[in-house]
CSV table of C-alpha atoms and ligand atoms in Angstrom, one decimal:
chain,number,residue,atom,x,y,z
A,3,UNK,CA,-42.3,-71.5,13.4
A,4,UNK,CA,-43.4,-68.0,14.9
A,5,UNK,CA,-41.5,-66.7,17.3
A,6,UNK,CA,-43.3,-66.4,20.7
A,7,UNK,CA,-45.7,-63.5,21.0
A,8,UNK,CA,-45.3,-61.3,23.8
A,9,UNK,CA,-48.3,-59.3,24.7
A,10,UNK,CA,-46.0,-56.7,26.7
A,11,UNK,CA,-44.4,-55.5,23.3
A,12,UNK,CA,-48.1,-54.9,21.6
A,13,UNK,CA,-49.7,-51.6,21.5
A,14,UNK,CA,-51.8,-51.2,24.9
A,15,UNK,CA,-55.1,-51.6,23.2
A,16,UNK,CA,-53.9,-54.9,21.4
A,17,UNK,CA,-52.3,-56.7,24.8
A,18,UNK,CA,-55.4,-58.6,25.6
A,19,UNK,CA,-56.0,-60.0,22.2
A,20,UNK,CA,-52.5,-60.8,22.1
A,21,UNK,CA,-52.8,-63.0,25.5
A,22,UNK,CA,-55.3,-64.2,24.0
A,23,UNK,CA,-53.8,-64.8,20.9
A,24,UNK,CA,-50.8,-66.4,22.7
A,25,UNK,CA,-52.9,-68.5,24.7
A,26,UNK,CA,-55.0,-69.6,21.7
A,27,UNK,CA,-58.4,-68.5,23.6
A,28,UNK,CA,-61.5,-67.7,21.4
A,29,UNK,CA,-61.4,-64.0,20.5
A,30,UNK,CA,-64.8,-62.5,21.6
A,31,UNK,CA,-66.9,-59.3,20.0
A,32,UNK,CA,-65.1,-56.8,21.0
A,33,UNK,CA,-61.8,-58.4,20.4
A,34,UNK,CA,-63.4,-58.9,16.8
A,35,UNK,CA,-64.2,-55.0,16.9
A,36,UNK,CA,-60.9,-54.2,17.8
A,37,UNK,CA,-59.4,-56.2,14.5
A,38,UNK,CA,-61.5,-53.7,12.7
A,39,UNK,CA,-60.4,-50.6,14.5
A,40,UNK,CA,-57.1,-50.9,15.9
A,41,UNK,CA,-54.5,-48.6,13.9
A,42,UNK,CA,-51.9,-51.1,14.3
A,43,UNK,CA,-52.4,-53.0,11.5
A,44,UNK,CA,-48.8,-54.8,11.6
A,45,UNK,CA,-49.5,-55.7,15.1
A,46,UNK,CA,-52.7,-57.4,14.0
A,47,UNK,CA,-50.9,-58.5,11.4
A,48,UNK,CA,-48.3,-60.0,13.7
A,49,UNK,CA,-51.1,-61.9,15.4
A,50,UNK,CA,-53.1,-63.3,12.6
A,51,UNK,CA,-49.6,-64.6,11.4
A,52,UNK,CA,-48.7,-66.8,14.4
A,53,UNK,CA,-52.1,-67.9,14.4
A,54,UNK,CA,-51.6,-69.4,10.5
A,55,UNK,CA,-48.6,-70.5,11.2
A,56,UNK,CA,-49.5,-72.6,14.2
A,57,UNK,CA,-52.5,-73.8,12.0
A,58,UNK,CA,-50.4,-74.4,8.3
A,59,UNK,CA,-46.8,-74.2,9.4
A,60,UNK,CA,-45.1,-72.0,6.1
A,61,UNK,CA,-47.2,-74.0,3.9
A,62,UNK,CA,-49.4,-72.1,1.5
A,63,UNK,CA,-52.6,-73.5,-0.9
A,64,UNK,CA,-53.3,-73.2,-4.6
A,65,UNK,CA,-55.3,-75.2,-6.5
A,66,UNK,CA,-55.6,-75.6,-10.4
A,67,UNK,CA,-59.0,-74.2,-11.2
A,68,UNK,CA,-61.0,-73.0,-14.4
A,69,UNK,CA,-64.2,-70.8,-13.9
A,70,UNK,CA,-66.8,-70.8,-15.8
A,71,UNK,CA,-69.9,-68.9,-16.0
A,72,UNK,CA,-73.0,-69.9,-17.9
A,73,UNK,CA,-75.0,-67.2,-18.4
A,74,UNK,CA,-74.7,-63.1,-16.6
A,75,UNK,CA,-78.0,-63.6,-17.3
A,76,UNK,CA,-80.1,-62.5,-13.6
A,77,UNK,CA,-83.7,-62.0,-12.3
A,78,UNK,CA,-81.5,-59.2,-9.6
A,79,UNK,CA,-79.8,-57.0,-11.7
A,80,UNK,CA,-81.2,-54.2,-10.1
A,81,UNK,CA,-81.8,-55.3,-6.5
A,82,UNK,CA,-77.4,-56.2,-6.4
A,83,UNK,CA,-76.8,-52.6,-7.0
A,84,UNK,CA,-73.0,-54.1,-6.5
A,85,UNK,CA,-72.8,-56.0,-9.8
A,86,UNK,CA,-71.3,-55.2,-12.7
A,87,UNK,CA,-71.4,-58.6,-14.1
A,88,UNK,CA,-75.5,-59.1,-13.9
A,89,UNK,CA,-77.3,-58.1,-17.1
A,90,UNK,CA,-81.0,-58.3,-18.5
A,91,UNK,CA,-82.3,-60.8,-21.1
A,92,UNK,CA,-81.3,-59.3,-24.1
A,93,UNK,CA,-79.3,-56.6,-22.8
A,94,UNK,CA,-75.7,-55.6,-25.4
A,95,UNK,CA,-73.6,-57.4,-22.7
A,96,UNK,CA,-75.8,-60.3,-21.7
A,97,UNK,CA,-74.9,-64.3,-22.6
A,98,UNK,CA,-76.5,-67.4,-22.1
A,99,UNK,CA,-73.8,-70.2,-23.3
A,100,UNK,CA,-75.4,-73.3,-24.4
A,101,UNK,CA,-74.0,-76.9,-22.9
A,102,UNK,CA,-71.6,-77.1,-25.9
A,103,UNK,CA,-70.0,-73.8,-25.2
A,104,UNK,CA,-69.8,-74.7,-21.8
A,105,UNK,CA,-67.9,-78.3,-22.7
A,106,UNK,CA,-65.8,-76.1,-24.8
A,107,UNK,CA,-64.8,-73.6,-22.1
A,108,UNK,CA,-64.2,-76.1,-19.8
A,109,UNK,CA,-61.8,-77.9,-22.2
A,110,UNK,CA,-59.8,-74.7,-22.5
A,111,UNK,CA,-57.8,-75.2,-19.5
A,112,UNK,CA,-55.4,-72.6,-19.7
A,113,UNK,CA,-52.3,-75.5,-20.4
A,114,UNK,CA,-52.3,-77.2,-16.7
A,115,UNK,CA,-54.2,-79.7,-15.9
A,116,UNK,CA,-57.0,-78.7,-14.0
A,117,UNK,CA,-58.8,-80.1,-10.7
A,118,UNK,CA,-61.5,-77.8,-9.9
A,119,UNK,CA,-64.0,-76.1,-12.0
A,120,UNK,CA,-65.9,-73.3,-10.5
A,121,UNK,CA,-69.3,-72.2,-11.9
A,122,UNK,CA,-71.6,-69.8,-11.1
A,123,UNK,CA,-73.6,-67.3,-13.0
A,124,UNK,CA,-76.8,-65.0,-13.3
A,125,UNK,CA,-80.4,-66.5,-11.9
A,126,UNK,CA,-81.6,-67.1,-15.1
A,127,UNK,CA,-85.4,-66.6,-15.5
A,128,UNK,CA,-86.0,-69.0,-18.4
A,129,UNK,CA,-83.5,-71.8,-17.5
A,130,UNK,CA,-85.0,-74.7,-15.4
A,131,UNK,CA,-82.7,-77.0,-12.6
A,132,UNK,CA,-82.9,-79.8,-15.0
A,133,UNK,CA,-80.5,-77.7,-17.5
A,134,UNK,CA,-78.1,-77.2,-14.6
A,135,UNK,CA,-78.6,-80.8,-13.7
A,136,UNK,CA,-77.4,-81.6,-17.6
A,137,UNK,CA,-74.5,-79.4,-17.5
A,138,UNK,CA,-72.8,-81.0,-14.3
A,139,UNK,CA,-73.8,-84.7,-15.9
A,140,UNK,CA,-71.9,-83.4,-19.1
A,141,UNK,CA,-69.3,-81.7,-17.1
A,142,UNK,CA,-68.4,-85.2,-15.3
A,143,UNK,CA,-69.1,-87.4,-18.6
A,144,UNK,CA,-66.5,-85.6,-20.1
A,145,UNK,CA,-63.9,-84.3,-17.1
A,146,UNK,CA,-64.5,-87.6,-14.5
A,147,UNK,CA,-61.6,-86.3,-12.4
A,148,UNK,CA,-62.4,-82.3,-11.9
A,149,UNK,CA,-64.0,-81.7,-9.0
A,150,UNK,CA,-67.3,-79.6,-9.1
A,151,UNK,CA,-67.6,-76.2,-7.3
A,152,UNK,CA,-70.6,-74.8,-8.0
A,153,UNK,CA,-73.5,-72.6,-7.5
A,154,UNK,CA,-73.5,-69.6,-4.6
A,155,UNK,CA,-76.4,-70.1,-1.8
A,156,UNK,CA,-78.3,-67.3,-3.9
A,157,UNK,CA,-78.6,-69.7,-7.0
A,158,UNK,CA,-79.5,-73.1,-5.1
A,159,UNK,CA,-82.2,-70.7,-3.5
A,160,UNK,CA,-83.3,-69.6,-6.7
A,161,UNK,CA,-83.3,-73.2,-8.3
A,162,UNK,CA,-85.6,-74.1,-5.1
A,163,UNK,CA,-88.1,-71.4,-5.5
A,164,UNK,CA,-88.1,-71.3,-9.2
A,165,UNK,CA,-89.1,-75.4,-9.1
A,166,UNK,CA,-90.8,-75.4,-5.6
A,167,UNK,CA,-88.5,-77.9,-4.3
A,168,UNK,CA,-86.8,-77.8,-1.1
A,169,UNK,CA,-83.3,-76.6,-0.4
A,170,UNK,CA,-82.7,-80.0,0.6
A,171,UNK,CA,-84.2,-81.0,-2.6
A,172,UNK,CA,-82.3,-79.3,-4.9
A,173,UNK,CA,-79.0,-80.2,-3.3
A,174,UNK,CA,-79.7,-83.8,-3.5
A,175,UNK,CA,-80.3,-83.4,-7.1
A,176,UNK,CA,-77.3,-81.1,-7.7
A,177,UNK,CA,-74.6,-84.0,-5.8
A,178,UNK,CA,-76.7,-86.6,-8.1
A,179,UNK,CA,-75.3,-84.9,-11.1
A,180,UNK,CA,-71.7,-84.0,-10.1
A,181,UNK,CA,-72.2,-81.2,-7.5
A,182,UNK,CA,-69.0,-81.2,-5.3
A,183,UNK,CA,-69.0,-78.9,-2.9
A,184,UNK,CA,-70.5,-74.8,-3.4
A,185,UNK,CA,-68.7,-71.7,-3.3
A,186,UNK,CA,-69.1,-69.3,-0.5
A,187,UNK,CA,-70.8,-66.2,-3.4
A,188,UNK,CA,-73.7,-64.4,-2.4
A,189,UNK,CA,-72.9,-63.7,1.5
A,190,UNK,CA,-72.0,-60.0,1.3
A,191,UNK,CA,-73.1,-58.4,4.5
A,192,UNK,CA,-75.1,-60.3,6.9
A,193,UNK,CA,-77.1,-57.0,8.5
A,194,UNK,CA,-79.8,-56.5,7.1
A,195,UNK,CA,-80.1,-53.2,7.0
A,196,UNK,CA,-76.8,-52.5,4.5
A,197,UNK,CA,-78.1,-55.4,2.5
A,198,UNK,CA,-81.0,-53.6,2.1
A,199,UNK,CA,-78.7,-51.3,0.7
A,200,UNK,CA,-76.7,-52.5,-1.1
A,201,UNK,CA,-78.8,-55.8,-2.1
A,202,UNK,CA,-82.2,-55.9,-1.5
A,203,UNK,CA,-84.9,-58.3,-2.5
A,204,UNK,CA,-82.2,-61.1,-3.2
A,205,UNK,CA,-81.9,-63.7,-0.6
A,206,UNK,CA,-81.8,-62.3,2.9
A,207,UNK,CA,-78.9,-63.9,5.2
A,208,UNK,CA,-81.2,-66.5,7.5
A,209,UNK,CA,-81.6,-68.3,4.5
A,210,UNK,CA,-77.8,-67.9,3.0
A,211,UNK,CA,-76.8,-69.4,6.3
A,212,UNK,CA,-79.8,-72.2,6.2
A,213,UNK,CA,-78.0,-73.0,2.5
A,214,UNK,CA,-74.8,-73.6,3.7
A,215,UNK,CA,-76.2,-75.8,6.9
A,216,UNK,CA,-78.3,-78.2,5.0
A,217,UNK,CA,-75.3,-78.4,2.8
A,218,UNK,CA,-73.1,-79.2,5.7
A,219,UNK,CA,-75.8,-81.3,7.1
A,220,UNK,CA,-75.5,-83.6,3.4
A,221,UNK,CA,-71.7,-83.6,3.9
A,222,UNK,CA,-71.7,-81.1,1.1
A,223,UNK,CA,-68.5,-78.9,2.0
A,224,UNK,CA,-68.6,-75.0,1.5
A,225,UNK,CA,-66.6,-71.5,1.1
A,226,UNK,CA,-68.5,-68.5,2.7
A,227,UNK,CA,-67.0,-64.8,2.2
A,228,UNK,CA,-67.7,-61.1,3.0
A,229,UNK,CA,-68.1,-58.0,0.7
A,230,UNK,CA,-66.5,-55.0,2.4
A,231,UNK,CA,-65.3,-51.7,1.2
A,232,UNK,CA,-68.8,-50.3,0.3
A,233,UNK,CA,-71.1,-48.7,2.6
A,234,UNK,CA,-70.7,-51.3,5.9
A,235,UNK,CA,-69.3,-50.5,9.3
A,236,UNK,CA,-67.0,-52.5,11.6
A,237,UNK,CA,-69.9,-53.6,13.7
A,238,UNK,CA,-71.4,-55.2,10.8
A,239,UNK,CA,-68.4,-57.0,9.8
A,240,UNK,CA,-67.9,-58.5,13.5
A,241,UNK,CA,-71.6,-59.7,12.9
A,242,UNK,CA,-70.9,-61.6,9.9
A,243,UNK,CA,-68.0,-63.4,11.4
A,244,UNK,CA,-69.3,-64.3,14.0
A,245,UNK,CA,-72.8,-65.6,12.3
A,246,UNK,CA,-70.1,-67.4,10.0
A,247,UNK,CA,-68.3,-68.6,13.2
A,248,UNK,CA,-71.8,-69.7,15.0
A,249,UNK,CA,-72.7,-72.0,11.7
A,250,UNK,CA,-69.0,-73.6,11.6
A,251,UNK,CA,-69.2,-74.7,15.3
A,252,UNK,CA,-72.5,-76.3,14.7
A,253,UNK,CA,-71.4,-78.2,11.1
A,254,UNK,CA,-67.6,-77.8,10.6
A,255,UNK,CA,-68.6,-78.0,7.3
A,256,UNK,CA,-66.8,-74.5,6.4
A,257,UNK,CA,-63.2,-74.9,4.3
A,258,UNK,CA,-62.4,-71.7,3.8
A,259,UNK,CA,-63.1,-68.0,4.1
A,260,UNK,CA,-63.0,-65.6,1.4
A,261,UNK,CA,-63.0,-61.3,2.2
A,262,UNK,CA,-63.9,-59.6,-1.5
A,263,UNK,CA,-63.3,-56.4,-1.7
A,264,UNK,CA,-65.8,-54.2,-3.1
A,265,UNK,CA,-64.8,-53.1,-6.8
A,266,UNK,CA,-66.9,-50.3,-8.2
A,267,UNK,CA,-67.2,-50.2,-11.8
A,268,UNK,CA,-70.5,-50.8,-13.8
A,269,UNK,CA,-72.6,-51.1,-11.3
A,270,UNK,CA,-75.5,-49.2,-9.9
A,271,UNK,CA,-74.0,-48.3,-5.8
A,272,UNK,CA,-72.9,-44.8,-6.4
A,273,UNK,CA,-69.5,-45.5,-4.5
A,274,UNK,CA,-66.2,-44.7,-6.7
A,275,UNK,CA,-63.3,-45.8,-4.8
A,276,UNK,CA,-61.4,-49.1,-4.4
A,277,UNK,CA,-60.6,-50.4,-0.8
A,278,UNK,CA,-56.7,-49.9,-0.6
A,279,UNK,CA,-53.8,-52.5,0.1
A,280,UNK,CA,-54.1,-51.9,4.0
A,281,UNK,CA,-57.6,-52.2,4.1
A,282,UNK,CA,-57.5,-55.8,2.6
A,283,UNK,CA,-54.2,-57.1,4.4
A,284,UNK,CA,-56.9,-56.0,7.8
A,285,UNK,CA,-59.7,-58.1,6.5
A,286,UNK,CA,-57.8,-61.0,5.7
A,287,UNK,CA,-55.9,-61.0,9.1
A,288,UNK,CA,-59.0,-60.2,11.0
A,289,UNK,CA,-61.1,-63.2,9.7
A,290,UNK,CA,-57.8,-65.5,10.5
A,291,UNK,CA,-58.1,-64.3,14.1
A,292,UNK,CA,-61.7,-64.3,14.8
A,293,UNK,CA,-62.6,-67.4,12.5
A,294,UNK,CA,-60.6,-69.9,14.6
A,295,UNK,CA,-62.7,-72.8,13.3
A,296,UNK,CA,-62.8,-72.2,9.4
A,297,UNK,CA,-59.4,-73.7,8.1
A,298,UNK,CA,-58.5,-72.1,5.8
A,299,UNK,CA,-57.9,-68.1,4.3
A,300,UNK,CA,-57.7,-66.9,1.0
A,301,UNK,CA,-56.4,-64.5,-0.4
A,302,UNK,CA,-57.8,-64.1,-3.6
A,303,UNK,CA,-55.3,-62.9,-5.9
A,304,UNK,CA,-57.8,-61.6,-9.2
A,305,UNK,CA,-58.9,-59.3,-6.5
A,306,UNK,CA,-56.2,-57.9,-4.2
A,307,UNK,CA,-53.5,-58.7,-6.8
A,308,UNK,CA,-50.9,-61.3,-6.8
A,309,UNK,CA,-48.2,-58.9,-5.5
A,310,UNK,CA,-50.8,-58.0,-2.3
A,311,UNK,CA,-51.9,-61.7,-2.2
A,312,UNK,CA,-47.9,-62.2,-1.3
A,313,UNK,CA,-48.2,-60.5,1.4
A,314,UNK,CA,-51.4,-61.1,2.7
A,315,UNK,CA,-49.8,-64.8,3.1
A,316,UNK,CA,-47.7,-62.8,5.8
A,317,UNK,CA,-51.3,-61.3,7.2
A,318,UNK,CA,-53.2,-64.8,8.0
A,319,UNK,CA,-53.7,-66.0,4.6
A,320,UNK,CA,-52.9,-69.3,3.9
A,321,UNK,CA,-54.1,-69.8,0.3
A,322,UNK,CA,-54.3,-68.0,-3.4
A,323,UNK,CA,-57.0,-69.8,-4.7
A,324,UNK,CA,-55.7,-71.1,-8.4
A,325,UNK,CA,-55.1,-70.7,-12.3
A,326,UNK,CA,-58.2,-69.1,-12.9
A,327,UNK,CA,-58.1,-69.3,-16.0
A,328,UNK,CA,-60.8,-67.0,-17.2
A,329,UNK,CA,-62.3,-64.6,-14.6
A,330,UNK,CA,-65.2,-62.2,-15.2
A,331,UNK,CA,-67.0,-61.2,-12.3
A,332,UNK,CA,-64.0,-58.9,-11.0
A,333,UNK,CA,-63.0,-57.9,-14.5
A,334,UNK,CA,-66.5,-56.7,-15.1
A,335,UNK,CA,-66.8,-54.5,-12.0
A,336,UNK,CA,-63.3,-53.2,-13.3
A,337,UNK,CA,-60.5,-55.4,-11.6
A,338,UNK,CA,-57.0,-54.7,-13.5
A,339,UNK,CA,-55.3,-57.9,-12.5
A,340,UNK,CA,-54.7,-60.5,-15.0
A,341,UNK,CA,-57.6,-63.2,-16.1
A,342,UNK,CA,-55.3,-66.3,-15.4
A,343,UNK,CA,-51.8,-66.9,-14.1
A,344,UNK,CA,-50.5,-70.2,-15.0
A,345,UNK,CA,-49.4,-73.2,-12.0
A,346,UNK,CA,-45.7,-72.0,-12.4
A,347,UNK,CA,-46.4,-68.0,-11.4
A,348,UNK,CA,-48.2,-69.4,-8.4
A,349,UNK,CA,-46.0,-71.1,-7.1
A,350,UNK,CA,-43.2,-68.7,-7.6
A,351,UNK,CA,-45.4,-66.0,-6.0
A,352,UNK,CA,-45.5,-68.1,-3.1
A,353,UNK,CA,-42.2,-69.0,-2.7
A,354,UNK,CA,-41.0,-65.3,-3.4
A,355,UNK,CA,-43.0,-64.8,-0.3
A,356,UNK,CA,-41.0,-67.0,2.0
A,357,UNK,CA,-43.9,-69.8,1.9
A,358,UNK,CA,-44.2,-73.3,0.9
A,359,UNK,CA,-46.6,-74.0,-2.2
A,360,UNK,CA,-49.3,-77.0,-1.9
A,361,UNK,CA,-50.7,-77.8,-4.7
A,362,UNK,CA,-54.4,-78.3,-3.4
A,363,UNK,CA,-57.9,-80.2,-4.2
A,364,UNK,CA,-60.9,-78.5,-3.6
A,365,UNK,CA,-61.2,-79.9,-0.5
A,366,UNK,CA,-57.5,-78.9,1.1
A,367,UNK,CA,-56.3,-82.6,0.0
A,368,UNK,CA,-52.7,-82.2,-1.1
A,369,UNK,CA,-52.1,-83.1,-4.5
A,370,UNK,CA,-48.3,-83.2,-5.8
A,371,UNK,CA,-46.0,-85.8,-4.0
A,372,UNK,CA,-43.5,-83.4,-2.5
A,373,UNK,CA,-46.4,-81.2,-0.9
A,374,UNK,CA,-48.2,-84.5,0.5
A,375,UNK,CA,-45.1,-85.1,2.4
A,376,UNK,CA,-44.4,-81.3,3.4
A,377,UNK,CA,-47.8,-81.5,4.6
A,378,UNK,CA,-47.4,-85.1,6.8
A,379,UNK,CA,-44.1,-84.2,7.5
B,542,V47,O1,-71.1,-63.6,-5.1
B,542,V47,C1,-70.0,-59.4,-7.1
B,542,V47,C2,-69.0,-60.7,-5.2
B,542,V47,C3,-68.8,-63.0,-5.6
B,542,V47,C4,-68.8,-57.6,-6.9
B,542,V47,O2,-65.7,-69.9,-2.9
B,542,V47,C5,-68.3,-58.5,-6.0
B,542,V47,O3,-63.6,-70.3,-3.5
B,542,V47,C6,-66.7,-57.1,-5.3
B,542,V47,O4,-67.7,-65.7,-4.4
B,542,V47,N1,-67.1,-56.1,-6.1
B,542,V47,C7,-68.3,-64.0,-6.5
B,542,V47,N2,-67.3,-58.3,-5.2
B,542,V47,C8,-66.8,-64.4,-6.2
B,542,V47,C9,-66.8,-65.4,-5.1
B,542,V47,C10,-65.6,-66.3,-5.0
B,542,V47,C11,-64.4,-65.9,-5.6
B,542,V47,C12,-63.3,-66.7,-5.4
B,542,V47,C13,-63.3,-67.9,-4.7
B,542,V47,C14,-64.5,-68.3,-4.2
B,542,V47,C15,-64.6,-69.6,-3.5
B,542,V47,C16,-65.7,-67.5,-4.3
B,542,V47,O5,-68.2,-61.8,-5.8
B,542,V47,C17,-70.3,-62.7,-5.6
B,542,V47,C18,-70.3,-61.4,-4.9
B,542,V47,O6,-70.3,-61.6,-3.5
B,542,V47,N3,-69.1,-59.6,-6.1
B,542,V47,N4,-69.8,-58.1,-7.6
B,542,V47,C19,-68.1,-56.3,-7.0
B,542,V47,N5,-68.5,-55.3,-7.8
């Protein structure tokens, strides 16, 4: 339990968000603006907290997940100037793994027993759907039980254009073949203007969104983040949450949202500096406020690091994602954390942190018998 929040003790600026809060009314733009601005950040930490508390109790999520990518292999390595994990056909650090080397990836599980595997990768020029199509099949021949998360809005675009199919299409294929649900890659910024920036020519944001709701329409469930750190403004970050919050109140088909912070190594953007601990702790407590109908938070800990992601479970966070197992796309664009930490670490993380650990499925679905119960009970 939270103790009550008083909207008297806040900072004047904050006192109507925190009636708000309090009240649990829908925060509106410039309440959102305010999560951006104000320099109160443990006041607005304060707030997103009684809000995940009143949503998960002291419960927090982690799931036992492997990723896997494919091939870095991509048709935008120059239009995502943010990449460092994108390379050229041919290029000293490209890779195309063939099925067998992804059976065998997927096999090395890190020693638990894994639920989830999460697989993106590059928009390969040469590889058509029906080799994604025999991968999942494979995948599930040989792993029946893991769950498949794969493919950011970006690639099932791709997949559609590259085989003039609809989105609708491909997606129907996809779940034929394993698909579970799809990450939420690929959002960045929604303004199209900084994505012109810092991504142009890749998928503009009408049609991320239009992935996610035809997904949602086919009972496929999604992730959606937001890159920030680089060369946005508050204003455009309010934007995003609130196009994510539009598209949840028309589907529900959101689980969870995901801020990733901009890392700048290898990558073509210009920009040198990491965002800093404060920075994330505000974008993970802002989305808990203003995304009031997405259930879920994550604090990803490959990117903020597990000692941040502790606290961020303080900040509106309710989840660490999982294992990992072997990350790239962070280590690439020059994350320091480690490439896997093992079921155990979690959940003493968690618990160092005052919280509960839930052993997750994809889908939020407790797993372990003594979190089902701390969940029903
Ligand atoms: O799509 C790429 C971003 C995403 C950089 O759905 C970068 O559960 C920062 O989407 N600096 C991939 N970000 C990661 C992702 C994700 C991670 C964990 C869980 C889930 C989920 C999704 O990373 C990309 C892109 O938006 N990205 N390069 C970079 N230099």
């Amino acid at each position: 339990m939270s103790p009550p929040i008083r909207p008297a003790s806040f900072p004047p600026p904050l006192q109507k968000l925190a009636a708000k809060v309090r009240d649990g009314e829908r925060l509106d733009e410039a309440d959102a603006l305010a999560c951006f601005t104000t320099p109160h950040l443990l006041h607005l930490g304060r707030l997103a907290d009684h809000v995940r508390r009143r949503m998960h109790g002291d419960l927090a999520y982690y799931n036992i997940n492997r990723h896997i990518n494919p091939t870095n292999v991509c048709v935008y390595t120059y239009d995502c100037k943010f990449c460092g994990f994108a390379a050229l056909p041919g290029e000293d650090h490209a890779w195309e793994m063939s099925h067998e080397e992804v059976y065998a990836h997927a096999a090395r599980q890190g020693g638990d027993r894994v639920t989830e595997f999460h697989i993106v990768g590059g928009l390969h020029p040469e590889l058509p759907l029906e080799w994604y199509l025999e991968m999942l099949r494979g995948l599930k021949e040989r792993f029946p039980s893991v769950h498949l998360k794969a493919f950011t809005a970006i690639e099932i675009g791709w997949f559609a254009r590259r085989e003039k199919m609809s989105i609708e299409q491909v997606l129907v294929a996809l779940r034929a073949a394993g698909l579970g649900s799809l990450p939420g890659g690929g959002a960045e910024i929604f303004d199209e203007e900084v994505r012109a920036v810092i991504c142009g020519g890749k998928l503009d944001s009408a049609e991320w969104l239009e992935v996610h709701r035809i997904a949602h329409g086919l009972g496929i469930r999604s992730n959606c983040t937001m890159l920030y750190g680089h060369v946005e403004k508050p204003e455009h970050k309010v934007d995003h949450l609130l196009r994510l919050r539009r598209l949840q109140d028309e589907t529900g088909g959101f689980n969870a949202f995901i801020p990733l912070a901009y890392h700048p190594e290898n990558n073509y953007l210009g920009l040198r500096y990491h965002t800093t601990g404060s920075e994330d702790l505000r974008h993970l407590a802002a989305a808990r406020l203003v995304l009031d109908s997405i259930p879920h938070v994550k604090a990803y800990w490959v990117m903020i690091t597990p000692k941040l992601a502790q606290v961020a479970l303080s900040f509106g966070a309710d989840d660490v994602d999982g294992t990992v197992v072997e990350e790239t796309i962070y280590h690439m664009a020059g994350a320091e954390t480690e490439q896997h930490l093992e079921r155990s670490e979690l959940e003493r993380i968690i618990r160092a942190a005052g919280f509960v650990p839930v052993q997750r499925d994809t889908l939020y679905n407790p797993l372990a018998p003594a979190a089902a119960a701390a969940v029903a009970g």
